[in-house]
């Protein structure tokens, strides 16, 4: 029964992560990371890294649908992607160096800041 509950948590977390990623064009990590840490007992670093791997197929599927509906701004995609690749490399390099305590605090502050910006 314990395994059933665990897999139910995994499936529900994945569904909500995918729904948010598809609906908002991002945001899967803000669901996946806390779900992995608090519901699935992942270590903080593992949750952040795993969330990226989980979000990749979700983003590919969402991107295909967005592309088919002509929602892409190709001029902006190339510009933001360049900065995103550099930032992703830097973030992946920094992640193992940040203690879990601070990683959780920084992520929480980022989520609060993003929420305030969205509501303002």
mmCIF file of C-alpha atoms in Angstrom:
data_model
loop_
_atom_site.group_PDB
_atom_site.id
_atom_site.type_symbol
_atom_site.label_atom_id
_atom_site.label_comp_id
_atom_site.label_asym_id
_atom_site.label_seq_id
_atom_site.Cartn_x
_atom_site.Cartn_y
_atom_site.Cartn_z
ATOM 1 C CA UNK A 1 0.000 0.000 0.000
ATOM 2 C CA UNK A 2 2.911 2.331 0.769
ATOM 3 C CA UNK A 3 4.259 1.921 -2.779
ATOM 4 C CA UNK A 4 0.809 2.650 -4.192
ATOM 5 C CA UNK A 5 0.638 5.916 -2.256
ATOM 6 C CA UNK A 6 4.132 6.875 -3.427
ATOM 7 C CA UNK A 7 3.274 6.227 -7.094
ATOM 8 C CA UNK A 8 0.003 8.109 -6.724
ATOM 9 C CA UNK A 9 1.972 11.106 -5.406
ATOM 10 C CA UNK A 10 4.392 10.788 -8.336
ATOM 11 C CA UNK A 11 1.589 10.669 -10.917
ATOM 12 C CA UNK A 12 -0.360 13.570 -9.389
ATOM 13 C CA UNK A 13 2.822 15.671 -9.053
ATOM 14 C CA UNK A 14 3.694 14.928 -12.677
ATOM 15 C CA UNK A 15 0.198 15.775 -13.887
ATOM 16 C CA UNK A 16 0.116 19.119 -12.071
ATOM 17 C CA UNK A 17 3.667 19.918 -13.216
ATOM 18 C CA UNK A 18 2.756 19.150 -16.829
ATOM 19 C CA UNK A 19 -0.486 21.112 -16.614
ATOM 20 C CA UNK A 20 1.288 24.204 -15.269
ATOM 21 C CA UNK A 21 4.096 23.886 -17.798
ATOM 22 C CA UNK A 22 1.659 23.560 -20.696
ATOM 23 C CA UNK A 23 -0.765 26.204 -19.499
ATOM 24 C CA UNK A 24 1.708 28.872 -18.426
ATOM 25 C CA UNK A 25 4.589 28.068 -20.771
ATOM 26 C CA UNK A 26 6.772 27.499 -17.723
ATOM 27 C CA UNK A 27 6.395 27.031 -14.031
ATOM 28 C CA UNK A 28 6.842 23.285 -13.958
ATOM 29 C CA UNK A 29 9.860 23.639 -11.690
ATOM 30 C CA UNK A 30 7.919 25.650 -9.153
ATOM 31 C CA UNK A 31 5.606 22.663 -8.795
ATOM 32 C CA UNK A 32 8.052 19.796 -9.369
ATOM 33 C CA UNK A 33 10.777 20.869 -6.936
ATOM 34 C CA UNK A 34 8.557 21.362 -3.856
ATOM 35 C CA UNK A 35 6.592 18.208 -4.728
ATOM 36 C CA UNK A 36 9.784 16.176 -4.939
ATOM 37 C CA UNK A 37 11.165 17.599 -1.694
ATOM 38 C CA UNK A 38 8.001 17.572 0.427
ATOM 39 C CA UNK A 39 5.942 14.711 -1.014
ATOM 40 C CA UNK A 40 8.576 12.359 -2.426
ATOM 41 C CA UNK A 41 11.389 12.975 0.095
ATOM 42 C CA UNK A 42 14.023 14.005 -2.453
ATOM 43 C CA UNK A 43 17.141 15.819 -1.330
ATOM 44 C CA UNK A 44 17.062 19.494 -2.374
ATOM 45 C CA UNK A 45 19.856 19.220 -4.970
ATOM 46 C CA UNK A 46 18.412 16.044 -6.465
ATOM 47 C CA UNK A 47 14.967 17.654 -6.750
ATOM 48 C CA UNK A 48 16.310 20.671 -8.662
ATOM 49 C CA UNK A 49 18.348 18.540 -11.056
ATOM 50 C CA UNK A 50 15.581 15.968 -11.552
ATOM 51 C CA UNK A 51 13.008 18.703 -12.178
ATOM 52 C CA UNK A 52 15.063 19.913 -15.142
ATOM 53 C CA UNK A 53 15.096 16.422 -16.636
ATOM 54 C CA UNK A 54 11.344 16.053 -16.022
ATOM 55 C CA UNK A 55 10.547 19.421 -17.552
ATOM 56 C CA UNK A 56 12.480 18.746 -20.770
ATOM 57 C CA UNK A 57 9.917 16.342 -22.320
ATOM 58 C CA UNK A 58 7.046 18.489 -21.008
ATOM 59 C CA UNK A 59 8.569 21.541 -22.664
ATOM 60 C CA UNK A 60 9.118 19.697 -25.938
ATOM 61 C CA UNK A 61 5.473 18.607 -26.095
ATOM 62 C CA UNK A 62 4.202 22.066 -25.122
ATOM 63 C CA UNK A 63 6.535 23.698 -27.656
ATOM 64 C CA UNK A 64 5.201 21.519 -30.468
ATOM 65 C CA UNK A 65 1.652 22.563 -29.653
ATOM 66 C CA UNK A 66 2.642 26.241 -29.304
ATOM 67 C CA UNK A 67 4.486 26.013 -32.642
ATOM 68 C CA UNK A 68 1.463 24.487 -34.376
ATOM 69 C CA UNK A 69 -0.655 27.377 -33.060
ATOM 70 C CA UNK A 70 1.904 29.940 -34.299
ATOM 71 C CA UNK A 71 2.675 31.340 -30.831
ATOM 72 C CA UNK A 72 6.466 31.537 -31.333
ATOM 73 C CA UNK A 73 8.412 34.781 -31.641
ATOM 74 C CA UNK A 74 11.480 33.426 -33.438
ATOM 75 C CA UNK A 75 13.421 36.675 -33.164
ATOM 76 C CA UNK A 76 13.113 36.611 -29.373
ATOM 77 C CA UNK A 77 13.691 32.841 -29.067
ATOM 78 C CA UNK A 78 17.247 33.059 -30.419
ATOM 79 C CA UNK A 79 18.182 36.013 -28.233
ATOM 80 C CA UNK A 80 16.778 34.636 -24.991
ATOM 81 C CA UNK A 81 18.097 31.125 -25.721
ATOM 82 C CA UNK A 82 21.660 32.396 -25.958
ATOM 83 C CA UNK A 83 21.446 33.953 -22.504
ATOM 84 C CA UNK A 84 19.546 30.919 -21.226
ATOM 85 C CA UNK A 85 22.274 28.514 -22.313
ATOM 86 C CA UNK A 86 24.951 30.575 -20.582
ATOM 87 C CA UNK A 87 22.794 30.967 -17.460
ATOM 88 C CA UNK A 88 21.944 27.252 -17.454
ATOM 89 C CA UNK A 89 25.618 26.308 -17.617
ATOM 90 C CA UNK A 90 26.461 28.695 -14.799
ATOM 91 C CA UNK A 91 23.520 27.552 -12.656
ATOM 92 C CA UNK A 92 24.360 23.849 -13.126
ATOM 93 C CA UNK A 93 27.968 24.602 -12.178
ATOM 94 C CA UNK A 94 26.899 26.540 -9.054
ATOM 95 C CA UNK A 95 24.175 24.093 -7.869
ATOM 96 C CA UNK A 96 26.502 21.523 -6.233
ATOM 97 C CA UNK A 97 28.350 24.312 -4.417
ATOM 98 C CA UNK A 98 25.272 25.772 -2.695
ATOM 99 C CA UNK A 99 24.264 24.121 0.604
ATOM 100 C CA UNK A 100 20.720 22.698 0.658
ATOM 101 C CA UNK A 101 19.678 25.170 3.353
ATOM 102 C CA UNK A 102 20.565 28.157 1.162
ATOM 103 C CA UNK A 103 19.288 26.547 -2.029
ATOM 104 C CA UNK A 104 15.865 26.158 -0.430
ATOM 105 C CA UNK A 105 15.891 29.753 0.852
ATOM 106 C CA UNK A 106 17.013 31.206 -2.498
ATOM 107 C CA UNK A 107 14.400 29.161 -4.379
ATOM 108 C CA UNK A 108 11.691 30.269 -1.924
ATOM 109 C CA UNK A 109 12.663 33.928 -2.293
ATOM 110 C CA UNK A 110 12.638 33.541 -6.076
ATOM 111 C CA UNK A 111 9.139 32.020 -5.953
ATOM 112 C CA UNK A 112 7.852 34.802 -3.671
ATOM 113 C CA UNK A 113 9.390 37.482 -5.896
ATOM 114 C CA UNK A 114 7.867 35.879 -9.004
ATOM 115 C CA UNK A 115 4.459 35.664 -7.319
ATOM 116 C CA UNK A 116 4.550 39.310 -6.232
ATOM 117 C CA UNK A 117 5.564 40.386 -9.756
ATOM 118 C CA UNK A 118 2.717 38.378 -11.262
ATOM 119 C CA UNK A 119 0.185 39.944 -8.895
ATOM 120 C CA UNK A 120 1.452 43.519 -9.300
#
